[in-house]
Amino acid sequence: MVTPIRRPRPPRRRPAFSLRQLTVSFGVLAIGVTGVGLTLRKAVAAAGAHPGPAVLVGLVVIMGLAVLLRRGRRGRAAVRTVPQGRMSAASVTVAGERVPAPPVEEVAPGPVADVDAPPPEYVDPRPVELDDYAGMDADAFEEAVAGLCERDGCGEVQVVGGANDLGADVVAVAPDGRSLVIQCKRYCADNKVGSQDLQRFGGTCFTVHGADVAAVLTTSAFTEPAREYADRCGILCFDHDDLVGWASGTGPAPWE
């Protein structure tokens, strides 16, 4: 904030001495004093004869004089007061001169939210086909798993499932160079993969197919005996939730 600086007042000029004006002033003063003296004399004489009205008149005169004195003080105070006024937004006073104020940068209003607009629809980050694994047939499910392997950098991906597959449905080379063998079990949600399925796969995945990474993928779940056997043999169990996590990118791939 810039405080305006008051301009210095010019020095007052003393009026020239006038004998005529001095004589007139003394004459007026003498007449006033004489009049006041005669008035007071008559007032004192009247007070002796009528004290009540005299006191009342004296009080009125005193109150009138007090009012006149108060108004005179207020008037002199108002004359001495220098009005500041409101500072102009376009200019300010510095050292007695008008200086333009700096321009005010206008800020563009932001977008106004439409309260009546419908909320944005929820978009599932997962591909649409993730929830369709259980609806696929066995061949389509094997092709979908092979597609996930190719998407995540596996090489030499092949779908070898069939009547004489010896437990291997998808074979590939993982991005780190290890041999990957996957068995696909497209089961319903109430049909879990049991330990016998794991035992048949465990008898061929390492010895016949030479897997470095062996995994069983299913659209359902595994029984506890099946998981215990898989842990002992080093086979990875991917149930429906693991499969969805791998497909959506929120979970690891079998070789990870």
GROMACS .gro file of C-alpha atoms in nm:
model
  256
    1MET     CA    1   0.000   0.000   0.000
    2VAL     CA    2   0.133   0.347  -0.098
    3THR     CA    3   0.070   0.622   0.158
    4PRO     CA    4  -0.001   0.959  -0.004
    5ILE     CA    5   0.242   1.234   0.103
    6ARG     CA    6   0.092   1.567   0.201
    7ARG     CA    7   0.206   1.866   0.011
    8PRO     CA    8   0.386   2.127   0.224
    9ARG     CA    9   0.170   2.430   0.300
   10PRO     CA   10   0.289   2.763   0.168
   11PRO     CA   11   0.397   3.009   0.441
   12ARG     CA   12   0.128   3.249   0.552
   13ARG     CA   13   0.180   3.616   0.472
   14ARG     CA   14   0.135   3.856   0.759
   15PRO     CA   15  -0.100   4.144   0.679
   16ALA     CA   16   0.051   4.491   0.665
   17PHE     CA   17   0.011   4.716   0.975
   18SER     CA   18  -0.290   4.951   0.948
   19LEU     CA   19  -0.344   5.232   1.204
   20ARG     CA   20  -0.697   5.288   1.084
   21GLN     CA   21  -0.793   4.923   1.133
   22LEU     CA   22  -0.634   4.926   1.480
   23THR     CA   23  -0.831   5.239   1.582
   24VAL     CA   24  -1.157   5.088   1.461
   25SER     CA   25  -1.087   4.763   1.649
   26PHE     CA   26  -1.023   4.945   1.977
   27GLY     CA   27  -1.338   5.152   1.929
   28VAL     CA   28  -1.552   4.843   1.876
   29LEU     CA   29  -1.393   4.676   2.179
   30ALA     CA   30  -1.459   4.982   2.401
   31ILE     CA   31  -1.823   4.999   2.291
   32GLY     CA   32  -1.862   4.623   2.359
   33VAL     CA   33  -1.709   4.643   2.706
   34THR     CA   34  -1.925   4.946   2.796
   35GLY     CA   35  -2.238   4.771   2.675
   36VAL     CA   36  -2.160   4.454   2.867
   37GLY     CA   37  -2.087   4.657   3.184
   38LEU     CA   38  -2.417   4.847   3.164
   39THR     CA   39  -2.603   4.523   3.098
   40LEU     CA   40  -2.446   4.352   3.397
   41ARG     CA   41  -2.522   4.655   3.616
   42LYS     CA   42  -2.887   4.649   3.521
   43ALA     CA   43  -2.896   4.269   3.564
   44VAL     CA   44  -2.756   4.296   3.917
   45ALA     CA   45  -3.006   4.568   4.005
   46ALA     CA   46  -3.290   4.361   3.865
   47ALA     CA   47  -3.169   4.053   4.049
   48GLY     CA   48  -3.209   4.231   4.379
   49ALA     CA   49  -3.575   4.301   4.304
   50HIS     CA   50  -3.658   3.978   4.117
   51PRO     CA   51  -3.403   3.705   4.204
   52GLY     CA   52  -3.592   3.408   4.052
   53PRO     CA   53  -3.623   3.532   3.691
   54ALA     CA   54  -3.272   3.675   3.706
   55VAL     CA   55  -3.124   3.337   3.796
   56LEU     CA   56  -3.324   3.170   3.520
   57VAL     CA   57  -3.208   3.422   3.262
   58GLY     CA   58  -2.849   3.377   3.381
   59LEU     CA   59  -2.867   3.002   3.336
   60VAL     CA   60  -3.007   3.040   2.985
   61VAL     CA   61  -2.730   3.281   2.894
   62ILE     CA   62  -2.462   3.047   3.034
   63MET     CA   63  -2.604   2.749   2.842
   64GLY     CA   64  -2.616   2.954   2.523
   65LEU     CA   65  -2.253   3.057   2.566
   66ALA     CA   66  -2.150   2.695   2.626
   67VAL     CA   67  -2.326   2.583   2.306
   68LEU     CA   68  -2.161   2.859   2.106
   69LEU     CA   69  -1.817   2.770   2.243
   70ARG     CA   70  -1.863   2.399   2.159
   71ARG     CA   71  -1.970   2.473   1.801
   72GLY     CA   72  -1.677   2.707   1.760
   73ARG     CA   73  -1.433   2.433   1.867
   74ARG     CA   74  -1.588   2.180   1.629
   75GLY     CA   75  -1.569   2.424   1.342
   76ARG     CA   76  -1.202   2.497   1.405
   77ALA     CA   77  -1.125   2.126   1.429
   78ALA     CA   78  -1.305   2.063   1.098
   79VAL     CA   79  -1.104   2.340   0.932
   80ARG     CA   80  -0.774   2.196   1.061
   81THR     CA   81  -0.863   1.844   0.938
   82VAL     CA   82  -0.724   1.768   0.596
   83PRO     CA   83  -0.951   1.523   0.408
   84GLN     CA   84  -0.758   1.223   0.283
   85GLY     CA   85  -1.015   1.094   0.039
   86ARG     CA   86  -1.005   0.757  -0.123
   87MET     CA   87  -0.703   0.660  -0.321
   88SER     CA   88  -0.779   0.619  -0.685
   89ALA     CA   89  -0.733   0.274  -0.831
   90ALA     CA   90  -0.590   0.433  -1.144
   91SER     CA   91  -0.324   0.648  -0.973
   92VAL     CA   92  -0.156   0.722  -0.642
   93THR     CA   93   0.011   1.036  -0.507
   94VAL     CA   94   0.385   1.012  -0.447
   95ALA     CA   95   0.587   1.319  -0.346
   96GLY     CA   96   0.302   1.546  -0.450
   97GLU     CA   97   0.270   1.401  -0.802
   98ARG     CA   98   0.017   1.164  -0.958
   99VAL     CA   99   0.179   0.834  -1.053
  100PRO     CA  100  -0.022   0.573  -1.249
  101ALA     CA  101  -0.086   0.258  -1.047
  102PRO     CA  102   0.046  -0.071  -1.188
  103PRO     CA  103  -0.210  -0.254  -1.401
  104VAL     CA  104  -0.406  -0.528  -1.229
  105GLU     CA  105  -0.361  -0.863  -1.398
  106GLU     CA  106  -0.693  -1.018  -1.483
  107VAL     CA  107  -0.728  -1.386  -1.402
  108ALA     CA  108  -0.942  -1.585  -1.635
  109PRO     CA  109  -1.219  -1.772  -1.454
  110GLY     CA  110  -1.177  -2.147  -1.438
  111PRO     CA  111  -1.423  -2.396  -1.581
  112VAL     CA  112  -1.748  -2.417  -1.392
  113ALA     CA  113  -1.845  -2.768  -1.291
  114ASP     CA  114  -2.179  -2.879  -1.426
  115VAL     CA  115  -2.368  -3.006  -1.124
  116ASP     CA  116  -2.636  -3.155  -1.347
  117ALA     CA  117  -2.390  -3.358  -1.554
  118PRO     CA  118  -2.415  -3.735  -1.499
  119PRO     CA  119  -2.122  -3.903  -1.320
  120PRO     CA  120  -1.865  -4.065  -1.547
  121GLU     CA  121  -1.921  -4.431  -1.610
  122TYR     CA  122  -1.686  -4.675  -1.439
  123VAL     CA  123  -1.440  -4.826  -1.682
  124ASP     CA  124  -1.302  -5.166  -1.585
  125PRO     CA  125  -0.925  -5.160  -1.652
  126ARG     CA  126  -0.926  -5.529  -1.732
  127PRO     CA  127  -0.988  -5.650  -2.089
  128VAL     CA  128  -1.343  -5.754  -2.162
  129GLU     CA  129  -1.247  -6.114  -2.230
  130LEU     CA  130  -1.107  -6.175  -1.881
  131ASP     CA  131  -1.442  -6.278  -1.745
  132ASP     CA  132  -1.505  -6.499  -2.050
  133TYR     CA  133  -1.238  -6.760  -1.972
  134ALA     CA  134  -1.490  -6.987  -1.801
  135GLY     CA  135  -1.716  -6.962  -2.106
  136MET     CA  136  -1.446  -7.075  -2.351
  137ASP     CA  137  -1.401  -7.430  -2.466
  138ALA     CA  138  -1.073  -7.610  -2.397
  139ASP     CA  139  -0.910  -7.515  -2.728
  140ALA     CA  140  -1.004  -7.145  -2.702
  141PHE     CA  141  -0.873  -7.134  -2.345
  142GLU     CA  142  -0.536  -7.278  -2.452
  143GLU     CA  143  -0.513  -7.022  -2.734
  144ALA     CA  144  -0.591  -6.741  -2.486
  145VAL     CA  145  -0.313  -6.854  -2.251
  146ALA     CA  146  -0.069  -6.875  -2.543
  147GLY     CA  147  -0.167  -6.521  -2.640
  148LEU     CA  148  -0.081  -6.397  -2.288
  149CYS     CA  149   0.262  -6.560  -2.315
  150GLU     CA  150   0.330  -6.387  -2.647
  151ARG     CA  151   0.206  -6.055  -2.512
  152ASP     CA  152   0.452  -6.066  -2.221
  153GLY     CA  153   0.760  -6.144  -2.428
  154CYS     CA  154   0.779  -6.524  -2.446
  155GLY     CA  155   0.931  -6.679  -2.755
  156GLU     CA  156   0.860  -6.999  -2.950
  157VAL     CA  157   0.508  -7.015  -2.810
  158GLN     CA  158   0.320  -7.328  -2.922
  159VAL     CA  159  -0.018  -7.481  -2.837
  160VAL     CA  160   0.049  -7.857  -2.820
  161GLY     CA  161  -0.258  -7.974  -2.629
  162GLY     CA  162  -0.441  -8.276  -2.763
  163ALA     CA  163  -0.502  -8.645  -2.709
  164ASN     CA  164  -0.135  -8.731  -2.675
  165ASP     CA  165  -0.002  -8.410  -2.521
  166LEU     CA  166   0.138  -8.587  -2.212
  167GLY     CA  167   0.011  -8.311  -1.987
  168ALA     CA  168   0.149  -8.012  -2.180
  169ASP     CA  169  -0.093  -7.770  -2.346
  170VAL     CA  170   0.127  -7.461  -2.405
  171VAL     CA  171   0.506  -7.459  -2.432
  172ALA     CA  172   0.725  -7.154  -2.473
  173VAL     CA  173   1.057  -6.994  -2.386
  174ALA     CA  174   1.025  -6.738  -2.107
  175PRO     CA  175   1.180  -6.391  -2.150
  176ASP     CA  176   1.467  -6.496  -1.924
  177GLY     CA  177   1.541  -6.800  -2.146
  178ARG     CA  178   1.390  -7.071  -1.928
  179SER     CA  179   1.169  -7.343  -2.075
  180LEU     CA  180   0.801  -7.294  -1.985
  181VAL     CA  181   0.539  -7.572  -1.980
  182ILE     CA  182   0.175  -7.492  -1.896
  183GLN     CA  183  -0.122  -7.722  -1.849
  184CYS     CA  184  -0.464  -7.554  -1.893
  185LYS     CA  185  -0.766  -7.671  -1.693
  186ARG     CA  186  -1.086  -7.497  -1.803
  187TYR     CA  187  -1.312  -7.609  -1.521
  188CYS     CA  188  -1.636  -7.469  -1.380
  189ALA     CA  189  -1.623  -7.271  -1.058
  190ASP     CA  190  -1.749  -7.566  -0.848
  191ASN     CA  191  -1.507  -7.813  -1.008
  192LYS     CA  192  -1.165  -7.778  -0.846
  193VAL     CA  193  -0.840  -7.918  -0.977
  194GLY     CA  194  -0.747  -8.219  -0.760
  195SER     CA  195  -0.423  -8.384  -0.662
  196GLN     CA  196  -0.457  -8.656  -0.932
  197ASP     CA  197  -0.445  -8.388  -1.204
  198LEU     CA  198  -0.129  -8.247  -1.047
  199GLN     CA  199   0.031  -8.590  -1.017
  200ARG     CA  200  -0.024  -8.672  -1.386
  201PHE     CA  201   0.126  -8.337  -1.487
  202GLY     CA  202   0.412  -8.369  -1.241
  203GLY     CA  203   0.513  -8.705  -1.391
  204THR     CA  204   0.582  -8.556  -1.736
  205CYS     CA  205   0.645  -8.183  -1.712
  206PHE     CA  206   1.006  -8.214  -1.593
  207THR     CA  207   1.116  -8.554  -1.719
  208VAL     CA  208   0.942  -8.559  -2.059
  209HIS     CA  209   0.908  -8.192  -2.151
  210GLY     CA  210   1.220  -8.069  -1.970
  211ALA     CA  211   1.040  -7.777  -1.808
  212ASP     CA  212   1.233  -7.518  -1.611
  213VAL     CA  213   0.901  -7.358  -1.514
  214ALA     CA  214   0.593  -7.580  -1.483
  215ALA     CA  215   0.251  -7.426  -1.414
  216VAL     CA  216  -0.111  -7.538  -1.405
  217LEU     CA  217  -0.368  -7.272  -1.497
  218THR     CA  218  -0.737  -7.312  -1.424
  219THR     CA  219  -1.056  -7.107  -1.442
  220SER     CA  220  -1.166  -7.246  -1.104
  221ALA     CA  221  -0.949  -7.329  -0.798
  222PHE     CA  222  -0.727  -7.602  -0.648
  223THR     CA  223  -0.791  -7.842  -0.363
  224GLU     CA  224  -0.560  -7.837  -0.064
  225PRO     CA  225  -0.403  -8.178  -0.147
  226ALA     CA  226  -0.335  -8.053  -0.500
  227ARG     CA  227  -0.156  -7.744  -0.368
  228GLU     CA  228   0.045  -7.952  -0.122
  229TYR     CA  229   0.163  -8.182  -0.402
  230ALA     CA  230   0.245  -7.885  -0.624
  231ASP     CA  231   0.456  -7.728  -0.347
  232ARG     CA  232   0.656  -8.047  -0.301
  233CYS     CA  233   0.723  -8.084  -0.672
  234GLY     CA  234   0.784  -7.717  -0.755
  235ILE     CA  235   0.476  -7.675  -0.974
  236LEU     CA  236   0.306  -7.335  -0.985
  237CYS     CA  237  -0.071  -7.323  -0.929
  238PHE     CA  238  -0.259  -7.037  -1.098
  239ASP     CA  239  -0.630  -7.024  -1.010
  240HIS     CA  240  -0.891  -6.790  -1.156
  241ASP     CA  241  -0.781  -6.488  -0.951
  242ASP     CA  242  -0.415  -6.541  -1.043
  243LEU     CA  243  -0.512  -6.576  -1.408
  244VAL     CA  244  -0.710  -6.251  -1.400
  245GLY     CA  245  -0.420  -6.073  -1.229
  246TRP     CA  246  -0.175  -6.191  -1.493
  247ALA     CA  247  -0.408  -6.096  -1.780
  248SER     CA  248  -0.483  -5.749  -1.639
  249GLY     CA  249  -0.120  -5.673  -1.556
  250THR     CA  250  -0.188  -5.641  -1.183
  251GLY     CA  251  -0.034  -5.977  -1.098
  252PRO     CA  252   0.278  -6.174  -1.194
  253ALA     CA  253   0.318  -6.406  -1.488
  254PRO     CA  254   0.387  -6.779  -1.417
  255TRP     CA  255   0.759  -6.745  -1.482
  256GLU     CA  256   0.787  -6.450  -1.247
   0.00000   0.00000   0.00000
